[in-house]
């Protein structure tokens, strides 16, 4: 089954404790992206990647890191989480670039205390 | 900063009616436009994509794009209770970034 998977689905952590949210797709997609969704603000793009070793900042990259060492994986790293990073996070992938439909993962609900 | 504006609603329509969802955007160079549906607690899923001016129909859904007016809309004909969801308007730029509106909540009343 073609899908985007994220882990963990739910995470409660404390300020400053480094965490990684994993994202993996099995569709051989070139483009992958991370979003956060907050009430009243909608979906905002954090980082995106056009291919292996190619990443770019989206609208809200501060406090986040990403890497793309393999085509299928695109982890999101919060090195020192803060409460304002409490949000619902989605990973998405598409065949190539932003012209194509994005397929979204199930989401990760992160709470930073 | 590209802005995508949607009426947050809620929009309520009776079952069988036409639901009309609207979206305006501020960037004239935006290239691709999308409508996603998001059920509560779920991830967005694509309804329609549209790239050129005019109408595009897919089943009960019609997307309309007017680049001169910077306006994109989604019509849902014969609305069903299962269409009750939040509808997200999105666009992509030449730089491969995506921008989403805050969504319009639609309720279809049986």
Coordinates of C-alpha atoms in Angstrom, one line a residue:
Chain A
X1 CA 0.0 0.0 0.0
X2 CA 1.3 3.4 -1.0
X3 CA 1.7 5.5 2.1
X4 CA 3.5 8.1 4.1
X5 CA 4.3 7.0 7.7
X6 CA 5.2 9.1 10.7
X7 CA 6.4 8.1 14.1
X8 CA 5.6 8.7 16.8
X9 CA 1.9 9.7 16.4
X10 CA 1.8 11.3 19.8
X11 CA 4.6 12.7 21.8
X12 CA 4.7 14.6 25.1
X13 CA 8.1 16.0 26.0
X14 CA 9.7 18.7 28.1
X15 CA 11.5 21.9 27.0
X16 CA 15.0 21.4 25.7
X17 CA 14.9 17.6 25.3
X18 CA 16.0 16.8 21.7
X19 CA 13.5 14.8 19.7
X20 CA 13.2 13.4 16.2
X21 CA 10.0 12.7 14.3
X22 CA 10.5 10.2 11.5
X23 CA 8.8 10.3 8.1
X24 CA 9.0 7.6 5.5
X25 CA 7.3 7.1 2.1
X26 CA 7.2 4.0 -0.1
X27 CA 6.2 5.7 -3.4
X28 CA 9.7 6.6 -4.6
X29 CA 8.7 10.3 -4.4
X30 CA 11.4 12.9 -4.9
X31 CA 9.7 15.8 -3.0
X32 CA 9.1 15.6 0.7
X33 CA 7.9 18.3 3.1
X34 CA 7.1 19.0 6.7
X35 CA 4.2 21.1 7.9
X36 CA 2.8 22.3 11.2
X37 CA -0.9 22.9 11.7
X38 CA -2.1 25.3 14.4
X39 CA -5.6 26.6 15.0
X40 CA -6.3 29.8 13.1
X41 CA -3.0 29.6 11.3
X42 CA -3.6 26.6 9.0
X43 CA -0.9 24.5 7.5
X44 CA 2.5 26.1 7.4
X45 CA 5.5 24.7 5.6
X46 CA 8.6 24.1 7.8
X47 CA 11.1 22.6 5.4
X48 CA 11.0 20.8 2.1
X49 CA 13.3 18.6 0.0
X50 CA 13.5 18.2 -3.7
X51 CA 15.7 15.1 -3.5
X52 CA 18.4 13.4 -1.6
X53 CA 20.8 16.0 0.1
X54 CA 18.6 18.9 -1.2
X55 CA 16.6 20.7 1.5
X56 CA 15.2 24.2 1.7
X57 CA 13.5 26.3 4.3
X58 CA 9.7 26.9 4.2
X59 CA 7.9 29.6 5.9
X60 CA 8.6 28.6 9.5
X61 CA 12.0 26.8 9.8
X62 CA 13.2 28.4 13.0
X63 CA 13.8 25.8 15.7
X64 CA 13.8 22.8 13.3
X65 CA 16.3 20.8 11.4
X66 CA 15.9 18.2 8.6
X67 CA 18.0 15.9 6.7
X68 CA 17.5 13.8 3.5
X69 CA 20.1 11.1 3.3
X70 CA 17.8 8.6 1.7
X71 CA 15.1 9.2 -0.8
X72 CA 12.4 7.5 1.3
X73 CA 13.1 9.2 4.7
X74 CA 12.9 12.8 5.8
X75 CA 13.2 13.2 9.6
X76 CA 12.3 16.3 11.4
X77 CA 14.6 17.2 14.3
X78 CA 13.8 19.6 17.2
X79 CA 17.2 20.0 19.0
X80 CA 15.8 22.1 21.8
X81 CA 12.0 22.0 21.8
X82 CA 10.1 24.9 23.3
X83 CA 6.3 25.2 24.2
X84 CA 5.6 27.3 21.1
X85 CA 6.5 24.2 19.0
X86 CA 3.5 22.4 20.5
X87 CA 1.5 21.6 17.3
X88 CA 0.2 18.9 14.9
X89 CA 2.9 18.0 12.4
X90 CA 2.4 16.5 9.0
X91 CA 4.9 15.0 6.6
X92 CA 4.0 14.9 2.9
X93 CA 5.5 13.7 -0.3
X94 CA 4.9 14.2 -4.0
X95 CA 6.3 12.7 -7.2
X96 CA 8.4 15.7 -8.0
X97 CA 8.1 19.3 -6.9
X98 CA 5.2 21.4 -5.9
X99 CA 3.2 20.9 -9.1
X100 CA 2.1 17.5 -8.1
X101 CA -0.4 16.2 -5.6
X102 CA 1.0 15.8 -2.1
X103 CA 0.3 12.7 0.0
X104 CA 0.1 13.3 3.7
X105 CA 1.2 11.2 6.6
X106 CA -1.2 10.6 9.5
X107 CA 0.2 13.4 11.6
X108 CA 2.2 13.7 14.8
X109 CA 0.7 15.5 17.8
X110 CA 3.5 17.1 19.8
X111 CA 3.2 18.7 23.2
X112 CA 6.2 20.5 24.7
X113 CA 5.8 21.2 28.4
Chain B
X1 CA 5.0 36.2 2.0
X2 CA 2.3 34.6 -0.1
X3 CA -1.2 34.9 1.4
X4 CA -4.0 32.5 0.8
X5 CA -7.3 33.7 2.2
X6 CA -10.4 31.6 2.9
X7 CA -13.6 32.3 4.7
X8 CA -13.3 30.2 7.8
X9 CA -17.0 29.6 7.9
X10 CA -18.7 27.6 9.2
X11 CA -20.6 27.1 5.9
X12 CA -23.8 25.0 6.3
X13 CA -25.8 23.7 3.3
X14 CA -28.7 21.2 3.2
X15 CA -28.1 17.8 1.7
X16 CA -28.4 17.9 -2.1
X17 CA -27.5 21.6 -2.4
X18 CA -24.5 23.1 -4.0
X19 CA -21.7 24.2 -1.6
X20 CA -19.5 27.0 -2.9
X21 CA -16.0 27.5 -1.3
X22 CA -13.8 30.4 -2.2
X23 CA -10.2 31.3 -2.0
X24 CA -8.2 34.4 -2.9
X25 CA -4.4 34.7 -3.1
X26 CA -2.0 37.5 -3.2
X27 CA 0.8 36.3 -5.4
X28 CA 0.5 36.6 -9.1
X29 CA 3.2 34.1 -10.0
X30 CA 1.6 31.2 -8.2
X31 CA 1.4 28.3 -10.6
X32 CA -0.5 25.4 -9.2
X33 CA -3.7 25.4 -7.1
X34 CA -5.1 22.6 -5.0
X35 CA -8.2 21.9 -2.9
X36 CA -7.7 19.5 0.0
X37 CA -10.3 18.0 2.3
X38 CA -9.5 17.4 5.9
X39 CA -11.8 15.5 8.3
X40 CA -11.4 16.2 12.0
X41 CA -8.4 14.6 13.4
X42 CA -7.2 13.3 10.0
X43 CA -4.7 14.3 7.4
X44 CA -5.5 16.4 4.3
X45 CA -6.4 14.5 1.1
X46 CA -6.5 16.0 -2.4
X47 CA -9.8 16.8 -3.9
X48 CA -8.8 18.7 -7.0
X49 CA -5.8 20.3 -8.7
X50 CA -6.0 23.1 -11.3
X51 CA -3.3 24.8 -13.2
X52 CA -4.9 27.0 -15.9
X53 CA -7.8 29.5 -16.0
X54 CA -11.2 28.1 -16.3
X55 CA -13.2 25.2 -14.9
X56 CA -12.2 21.7 -14.1
X57 CA -14.8 19.1 -13.2
X58 CA -14.3 15.7 -11.5
X59 CA -17.5 14.0 -10.5
X60 CA -19.5 16.2 -8.1
X61 CA -16.6 18.7 -7.7
X62 CA -15.7 21.6 -10.0
X63 CA -12.7 23.8 -9.4
X64 CA -12.6 27.3 -11.0
X65 CA -9.5 29.4 -11.4
X66 CA -9.2 33.0 -12.4
X67 CA -5.6 34.1 -12.3
X68 CA -6.4 37.7 -13.3
X69 CA -8.7 38.1 -10.3
X70 CA -6.4 35.8 -8.1
X71 CA -9.3 33.7 -7.2
X72 CA -9.9 30.0 -7.0
X73 CA -13.2 28.3 -6.0
X74 CA -14.6 24.8 -5.4
X75 CA -18.2 23.8 -6.1
X76 CA -19.6 20.7 -4.6
X77 CA -22.8 19.6 -6.3
X78 CA -25.4 17.3 -4.6
X79 CA -23.7 17.8 -1.2
X80 CA -23.7 14.8 1.1
X81 CA -23.3 14.6 4.8
X82 CA -20.0 12.8 4.2
X83 CA -18.7 16.0 2.6
X84 CA -18.8 17.7 6.0
X85 CA -15.1 18.6 6.6
X86 CA -12.7 21.4 6.4
X87 CA -11.6 22.4 2.9
X88 CA -8.1 23.7 2.4
X89 CA -7.1 25.9 -0.5
X90 CA -3.4 25.6 -1.4
X91 CA -1.0 27.0 -4.0
X92 CA 2.5 26.3 -5.0
X93 CA 5.1 28.8 -6.1
X94 CA 7.9 28.5 -8.7
X95 CA 10.2 27.9 -5.8
X96 CA 8.4 24.7 -4.9
X97 CA 7.0 26.0 -1.7
X98 CA 3.4 25.3 -0.7
X99 CA 1.0 27.8 0.9
X100 CA -2.2 26.8 2.5
X101 CA -5.3 28.8 3.6
X102 CA -6.7 28.4 7.1
X103 CA -9.6 26.3 5.7
X104 CA -13.4 26.6 5.4
X105 CA -15.5 24.4 7.6
X106 CA -18.4 22.8 5.7
X107 CA -21.4 21.1 7.3
X108 CA -23.9 19.4 5.2
X109 CA -27.2 19.1 7.0
X110 CA -29.2 15.9 6.3

